[in-house]
Short mmCIF file of C-alpha atoms in Angstrom, two decimals:
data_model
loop_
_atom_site.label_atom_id
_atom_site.label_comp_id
_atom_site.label_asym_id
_atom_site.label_seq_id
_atom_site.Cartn_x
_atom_site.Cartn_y
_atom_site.Cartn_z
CA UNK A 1 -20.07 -43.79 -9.83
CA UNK A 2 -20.03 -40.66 -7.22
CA UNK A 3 -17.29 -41.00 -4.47
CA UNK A 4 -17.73 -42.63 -1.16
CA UNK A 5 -16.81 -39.69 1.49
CA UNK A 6 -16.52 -41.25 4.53
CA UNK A 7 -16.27 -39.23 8.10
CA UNK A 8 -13.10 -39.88 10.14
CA UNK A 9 -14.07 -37.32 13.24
CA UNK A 10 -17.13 -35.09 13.65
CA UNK A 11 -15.36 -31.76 12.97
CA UNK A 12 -12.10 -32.48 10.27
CA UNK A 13 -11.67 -35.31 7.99
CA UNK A 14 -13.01 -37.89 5.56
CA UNK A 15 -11.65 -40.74 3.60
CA UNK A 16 -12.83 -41.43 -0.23
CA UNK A 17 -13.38 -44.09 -1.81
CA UNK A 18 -14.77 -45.44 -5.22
CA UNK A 19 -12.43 -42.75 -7.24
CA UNK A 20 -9.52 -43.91 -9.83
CA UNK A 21 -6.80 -41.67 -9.01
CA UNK A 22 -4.89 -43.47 -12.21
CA UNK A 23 -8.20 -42.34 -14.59
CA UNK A 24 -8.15 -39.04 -16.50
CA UNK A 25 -10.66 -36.79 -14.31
CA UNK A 26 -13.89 -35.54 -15.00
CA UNK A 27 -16.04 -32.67 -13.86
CA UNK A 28 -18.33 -34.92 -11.40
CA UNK A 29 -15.77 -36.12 -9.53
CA UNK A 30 -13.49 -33.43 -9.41
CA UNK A 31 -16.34 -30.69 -8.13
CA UNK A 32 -17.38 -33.63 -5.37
CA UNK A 33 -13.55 -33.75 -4.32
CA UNK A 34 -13.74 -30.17 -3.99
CA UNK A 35 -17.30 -30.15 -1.85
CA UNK A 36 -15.63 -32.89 0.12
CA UNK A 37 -12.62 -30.32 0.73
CA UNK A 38 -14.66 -27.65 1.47
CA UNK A 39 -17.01 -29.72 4.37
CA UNK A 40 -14.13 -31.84 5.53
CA UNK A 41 -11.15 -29.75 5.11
CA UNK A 42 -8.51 -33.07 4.73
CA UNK A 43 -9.29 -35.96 2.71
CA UNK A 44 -7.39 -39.54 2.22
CA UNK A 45 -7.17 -41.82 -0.14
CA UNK A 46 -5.59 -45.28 0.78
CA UNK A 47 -4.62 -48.43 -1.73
CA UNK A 48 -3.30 -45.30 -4.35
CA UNK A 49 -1.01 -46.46 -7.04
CA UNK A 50 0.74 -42.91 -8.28
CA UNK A 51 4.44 -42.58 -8.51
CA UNK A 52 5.33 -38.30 -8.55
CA UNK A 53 4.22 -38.04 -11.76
CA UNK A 54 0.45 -39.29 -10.47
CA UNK A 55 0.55 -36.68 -7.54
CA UNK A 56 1.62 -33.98 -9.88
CA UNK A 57 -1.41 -34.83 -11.89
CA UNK A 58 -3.96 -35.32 -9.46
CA UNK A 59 -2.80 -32.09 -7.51
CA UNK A 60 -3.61 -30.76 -10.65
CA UNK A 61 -7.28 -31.18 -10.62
CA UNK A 62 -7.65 -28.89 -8.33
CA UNK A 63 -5.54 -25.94 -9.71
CA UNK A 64 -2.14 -24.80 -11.19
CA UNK A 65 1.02 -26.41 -9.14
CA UNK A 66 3.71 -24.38 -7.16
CA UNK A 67 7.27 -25.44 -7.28
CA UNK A 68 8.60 -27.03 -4.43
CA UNK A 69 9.16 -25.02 -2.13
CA UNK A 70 10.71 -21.19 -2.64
CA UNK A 71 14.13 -22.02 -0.98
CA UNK A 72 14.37 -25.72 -0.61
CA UNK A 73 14.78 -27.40 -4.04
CA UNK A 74 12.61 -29.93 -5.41
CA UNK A 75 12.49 -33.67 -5.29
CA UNK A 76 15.00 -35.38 -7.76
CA UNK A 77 14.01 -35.72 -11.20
CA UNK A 78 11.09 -33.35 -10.53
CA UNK A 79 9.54 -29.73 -10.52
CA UNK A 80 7.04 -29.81 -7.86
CA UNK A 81 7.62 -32.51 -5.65
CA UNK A 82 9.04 -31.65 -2.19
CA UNK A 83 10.44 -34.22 -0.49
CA UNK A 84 9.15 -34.32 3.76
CA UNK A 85 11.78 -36.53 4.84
CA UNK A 86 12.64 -37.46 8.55
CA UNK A 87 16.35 -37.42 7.43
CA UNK A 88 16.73 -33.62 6.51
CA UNK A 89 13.86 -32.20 9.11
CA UNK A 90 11.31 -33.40 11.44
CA UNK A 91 8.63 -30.34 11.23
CA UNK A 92 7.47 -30.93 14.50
CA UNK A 93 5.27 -27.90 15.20
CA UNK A 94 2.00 -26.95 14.11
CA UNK A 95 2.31 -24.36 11.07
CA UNK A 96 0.15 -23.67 7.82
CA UNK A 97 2.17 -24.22 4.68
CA UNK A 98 4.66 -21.44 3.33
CA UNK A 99 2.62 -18.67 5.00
CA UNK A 100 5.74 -16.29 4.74
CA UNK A 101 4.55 -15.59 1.56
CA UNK A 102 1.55 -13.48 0.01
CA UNK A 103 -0.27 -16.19 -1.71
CA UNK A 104 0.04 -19.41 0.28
CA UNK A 105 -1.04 -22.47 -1.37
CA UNK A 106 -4.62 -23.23 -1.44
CA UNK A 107 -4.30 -27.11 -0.75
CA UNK A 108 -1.39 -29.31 0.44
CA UNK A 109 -1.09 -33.33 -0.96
CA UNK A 110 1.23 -35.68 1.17
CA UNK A 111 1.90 -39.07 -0.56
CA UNK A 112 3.80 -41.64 1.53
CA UNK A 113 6.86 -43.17 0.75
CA UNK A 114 8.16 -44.27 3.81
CA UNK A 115 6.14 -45.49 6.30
CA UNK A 116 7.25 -46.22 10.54
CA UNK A 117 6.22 -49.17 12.51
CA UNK A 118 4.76 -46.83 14.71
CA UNK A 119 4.06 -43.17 15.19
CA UNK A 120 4.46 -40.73 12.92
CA UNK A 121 1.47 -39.37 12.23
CA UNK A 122 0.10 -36.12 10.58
CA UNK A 123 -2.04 -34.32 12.68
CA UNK A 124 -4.25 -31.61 10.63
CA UNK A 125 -6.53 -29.19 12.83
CA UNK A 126 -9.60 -27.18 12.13
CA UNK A 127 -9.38 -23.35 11.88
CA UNK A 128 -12.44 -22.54 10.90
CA UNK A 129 -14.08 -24.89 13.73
CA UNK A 130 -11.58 -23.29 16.23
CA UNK A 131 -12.62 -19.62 15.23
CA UNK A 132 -15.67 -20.66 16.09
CA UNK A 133 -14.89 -21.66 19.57
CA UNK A 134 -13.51 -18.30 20.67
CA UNK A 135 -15.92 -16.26 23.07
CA UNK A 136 -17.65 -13.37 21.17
CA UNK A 137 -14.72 -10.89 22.65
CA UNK A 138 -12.17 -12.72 21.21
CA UNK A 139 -13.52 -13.55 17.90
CA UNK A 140 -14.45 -9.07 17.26
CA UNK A 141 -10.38 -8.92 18.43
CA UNK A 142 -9.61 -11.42 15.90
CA UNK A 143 -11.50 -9.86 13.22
CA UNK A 144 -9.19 -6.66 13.25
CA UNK A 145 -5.89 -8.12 13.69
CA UNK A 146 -3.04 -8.29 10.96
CA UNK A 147 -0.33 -11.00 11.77
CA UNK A 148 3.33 -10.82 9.96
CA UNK A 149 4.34 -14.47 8.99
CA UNK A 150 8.29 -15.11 7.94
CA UNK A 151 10.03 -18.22 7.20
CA UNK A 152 13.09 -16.49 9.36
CA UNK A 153 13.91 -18.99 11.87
CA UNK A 154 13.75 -22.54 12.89
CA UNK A 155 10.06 -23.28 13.32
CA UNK A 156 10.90 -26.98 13.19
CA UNK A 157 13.27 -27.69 16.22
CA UNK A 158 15.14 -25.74 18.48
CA UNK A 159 18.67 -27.11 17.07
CA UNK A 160 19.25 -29.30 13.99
CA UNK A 161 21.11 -32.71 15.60
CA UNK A 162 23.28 -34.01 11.85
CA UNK A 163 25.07 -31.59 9.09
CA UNK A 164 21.74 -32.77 6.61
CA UNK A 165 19.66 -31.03 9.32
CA UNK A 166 22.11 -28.22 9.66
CA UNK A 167 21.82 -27.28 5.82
CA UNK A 168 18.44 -28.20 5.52
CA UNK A 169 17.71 -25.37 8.13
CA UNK A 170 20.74 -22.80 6.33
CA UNK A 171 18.66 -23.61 2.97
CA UNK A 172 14.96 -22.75 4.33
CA UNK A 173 16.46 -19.36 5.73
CA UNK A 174 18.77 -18.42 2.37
CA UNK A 175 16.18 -15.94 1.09
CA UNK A 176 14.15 -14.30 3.82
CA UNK A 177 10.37 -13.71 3.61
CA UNK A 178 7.93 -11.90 5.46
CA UNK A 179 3.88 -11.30 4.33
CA UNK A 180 1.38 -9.73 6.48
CA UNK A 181 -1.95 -11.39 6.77
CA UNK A 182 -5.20 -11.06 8.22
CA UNK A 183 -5.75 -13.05 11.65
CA UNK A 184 -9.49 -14.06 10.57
CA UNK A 185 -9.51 -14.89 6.69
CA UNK A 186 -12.22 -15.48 4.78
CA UNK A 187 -12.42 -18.56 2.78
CA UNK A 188 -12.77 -18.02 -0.80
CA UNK A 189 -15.14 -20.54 -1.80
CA UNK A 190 -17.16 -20.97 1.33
CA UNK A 191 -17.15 -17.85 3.03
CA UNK A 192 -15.93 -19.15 6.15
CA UNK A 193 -14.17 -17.68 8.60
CA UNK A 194 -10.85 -19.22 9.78
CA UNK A 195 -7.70 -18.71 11.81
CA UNK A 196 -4.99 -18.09 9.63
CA UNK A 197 -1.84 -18.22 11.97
CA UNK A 198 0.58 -20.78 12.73
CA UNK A 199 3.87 -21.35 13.31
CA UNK A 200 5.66 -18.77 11.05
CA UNK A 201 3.64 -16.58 12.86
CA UNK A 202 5.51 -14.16 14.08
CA UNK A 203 4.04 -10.50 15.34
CA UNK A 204 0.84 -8.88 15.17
CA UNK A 205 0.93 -5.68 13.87
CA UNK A 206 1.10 -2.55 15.86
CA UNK A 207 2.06 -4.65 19.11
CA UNK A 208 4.76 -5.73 21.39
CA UNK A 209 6.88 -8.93 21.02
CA UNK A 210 5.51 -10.24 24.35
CA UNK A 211 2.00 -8.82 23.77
CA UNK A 212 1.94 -10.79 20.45
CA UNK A 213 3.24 -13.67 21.68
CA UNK A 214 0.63 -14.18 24.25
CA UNK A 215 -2.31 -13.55 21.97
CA UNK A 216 -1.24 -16.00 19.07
CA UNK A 217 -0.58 -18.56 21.71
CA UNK A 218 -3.24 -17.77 22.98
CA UNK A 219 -5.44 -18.01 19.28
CA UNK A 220 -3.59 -20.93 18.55
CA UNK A 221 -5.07 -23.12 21.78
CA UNK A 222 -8.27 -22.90 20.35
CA UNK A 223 -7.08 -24.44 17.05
CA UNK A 224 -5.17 -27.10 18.86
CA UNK A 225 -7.88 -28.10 20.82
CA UNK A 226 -8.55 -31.71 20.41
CA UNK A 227 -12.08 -32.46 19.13
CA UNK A 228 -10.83 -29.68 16.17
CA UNK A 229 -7.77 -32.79 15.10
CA UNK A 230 -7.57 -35.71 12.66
CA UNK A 231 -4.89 -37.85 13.33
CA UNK A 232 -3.69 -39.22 10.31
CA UNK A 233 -1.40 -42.96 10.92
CA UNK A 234 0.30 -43.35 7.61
CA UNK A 235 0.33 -46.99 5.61
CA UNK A 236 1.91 -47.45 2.49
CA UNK A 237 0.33 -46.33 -0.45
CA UNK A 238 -1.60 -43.52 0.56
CA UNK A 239 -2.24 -39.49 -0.01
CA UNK A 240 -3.47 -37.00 1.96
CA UNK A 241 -4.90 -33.38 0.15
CA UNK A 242 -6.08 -30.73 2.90
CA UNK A 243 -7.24 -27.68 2.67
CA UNK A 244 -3.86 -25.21 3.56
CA UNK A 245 -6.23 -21.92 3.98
CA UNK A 246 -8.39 -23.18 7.00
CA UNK A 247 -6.28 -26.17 8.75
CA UNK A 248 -2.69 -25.78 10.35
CA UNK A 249 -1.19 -29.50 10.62
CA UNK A 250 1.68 -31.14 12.63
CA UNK A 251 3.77 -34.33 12.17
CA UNK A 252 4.28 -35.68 15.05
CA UNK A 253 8.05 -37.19 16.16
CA UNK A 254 7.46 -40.47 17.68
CA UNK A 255 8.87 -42.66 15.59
CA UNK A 256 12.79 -42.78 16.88
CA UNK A 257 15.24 -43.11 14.24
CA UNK A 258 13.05 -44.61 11.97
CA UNK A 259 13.02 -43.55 8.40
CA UNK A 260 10.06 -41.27 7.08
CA UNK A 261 9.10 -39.84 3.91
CA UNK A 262 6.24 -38.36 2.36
CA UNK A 263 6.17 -36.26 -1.08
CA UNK A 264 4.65 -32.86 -0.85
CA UNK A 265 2.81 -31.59 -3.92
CA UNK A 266 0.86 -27.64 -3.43
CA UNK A 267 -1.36 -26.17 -5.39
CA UNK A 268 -1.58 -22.58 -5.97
CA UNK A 269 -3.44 -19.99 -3.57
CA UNK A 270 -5.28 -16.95 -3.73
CA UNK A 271 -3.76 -13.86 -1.96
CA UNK A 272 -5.85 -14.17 1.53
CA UNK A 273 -8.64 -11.86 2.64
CA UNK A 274 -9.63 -10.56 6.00
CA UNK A 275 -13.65 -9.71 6.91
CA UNK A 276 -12.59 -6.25 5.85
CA UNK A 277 -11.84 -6.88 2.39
CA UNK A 278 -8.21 -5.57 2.61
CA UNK A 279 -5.81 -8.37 1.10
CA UNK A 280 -2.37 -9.86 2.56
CA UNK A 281 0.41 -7.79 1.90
CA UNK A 282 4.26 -8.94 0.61
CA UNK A 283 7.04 -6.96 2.85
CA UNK A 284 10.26 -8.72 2.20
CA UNK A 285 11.02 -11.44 -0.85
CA UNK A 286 9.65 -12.01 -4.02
CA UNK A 287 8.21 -15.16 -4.16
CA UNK A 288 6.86 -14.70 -7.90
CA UNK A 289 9.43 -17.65 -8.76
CA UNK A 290 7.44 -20.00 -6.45
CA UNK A 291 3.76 -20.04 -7.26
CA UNK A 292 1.60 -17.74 -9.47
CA UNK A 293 -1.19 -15.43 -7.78
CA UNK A 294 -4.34 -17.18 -8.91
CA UNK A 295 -7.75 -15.52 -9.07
CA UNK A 296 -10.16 -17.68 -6.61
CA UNK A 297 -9.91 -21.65 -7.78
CA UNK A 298 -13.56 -23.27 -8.27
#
């Protein structure tokens, strides 16, 4: 039986049905998955039954794994599991996943663990709908701009409130990173065209601190816009996989002191390309350790 892909908003987001996540995989379903990914950019599955074992494996159809995470260690017990838990950081800013490095992952799955009695959702935005949005002047800036992303300071919160947060934070700086990617990239499998900033952001080359600080915030209100969001509310028992090269995402922190947890599972990315052709760059860090450079995943 084909998946049920069901639309959540008219621009981001779909939840599927009719697919055994516990069932080995085949081709059908997988390349459907995949289409679904490619239209809808996030997808959700609800009533799941995987432990980290399951997410490792289903993360798998879709491509080789990356570790963790290239500073933070892994999940207990596990290789690729990274736990996203409200007790060690609260990642409340909108960011693409590890974009400090030259091949960022190509897809992100959240599973949750820990669920609040309110808030905490994920919110996962549309870069590809909001490089659409720009005005024509905008969009033929875009297209020649090269943006530096590092992992070099707290994009989370502006101070870390316990000693967990506090080494969290020393931990996610220990080795620094900096790539430089295009500010349009081309998607891989689609062609389209995408913002590909965030919150490790950090310069654009060949200007100013200030000047490229206005234009990324600038960049980033179109992505942020909010016909380009799904707003995920998490129930037990669920997982998330969205596209990392053509969404940024956000969890929000309205929850109090409730507990939260989801497990993070990546797959391997390609090294990103710009409408020119010319490929990110790696200026500080090797990140070799964390996630091989794959050719483009089908």
């Amino acid at each position: 039986m084909s998946p049920s892909i069901r639309k959540l908003t008219g621009r981001i987001g779909a939840v599927v049905e009719g697919v055994d996540l516990t069932a080995p995989p085949d081709y059908a379903t997988v390349t459907a998955l995949r289409d679904a990914l490619n239209e809808h950019k996030a997808i959700a599955f609800t009533d799941v039954s995987l432990d980290n074992a399951g997410q490792e494996r289903v993360a798998g159809w879709f491509g080789e794994l990356t570790i963790a995470h290239p500073n933070i260690p892994a999940a207990d017990g596990t290789t690729n599991v990274l736990a996203v838990d409200s007790a060690t950081s609260k990642a409340n800013e909108w960011h693409t996943d590890v974009t400090f490095v030259v091949n960022p992952p190509q897809l992100t799955s959240l599973r949750s663990i820990v669920t609040t009695p309110y808030g905490g959702q994920t919110l996962i935005a549309n870069a590809g709908a909001a490089y659409r949005d720009l005005p024509q002047a905008l969009r033929s800036l875009a297209d020649t701009l090269r943006v530096v992303h590092t992992n070099q300071y707290d994009y989370a919160r502006s101070e870390a409130t316990t000693a967990q947060r506090q080494e969290y934070d020393r931990v996610f700086v220990s080795t620094p990173y900096e790539a430089e990617h295009p500010v349009v990239r081309v998607h891989p499998l689609t062609g389209e065209r995408g913002l590909f900033i965030g919150g490790f952001a950090k310069r654009i080359a060949g200007l100013s601190n200030g000047d490229s600080a206005e234009l990324l915030r600038l960049f980033q209100s179109y992505v942020t816009r909010p016909e380009n969001i799904l707003s995920w509310t998490w129930s037990p028992n669920q997982l998330l996989i969205f596209d990392n090269r053509i969404t940024q995402h956000y969890a929000v922190d309205n929850y109090d002191d409730h507990p939260r947890r989801l497990n993070r599972v990546t797959i391997a990315g390609e090294v990103p390309t710009g409408i020119d052709g010319r490929r990110s760059e790696q200026l500080l860090g090797d990140a070799s350790h964390y996630s091989s450079v794959l050719a483009v995943a089908a």
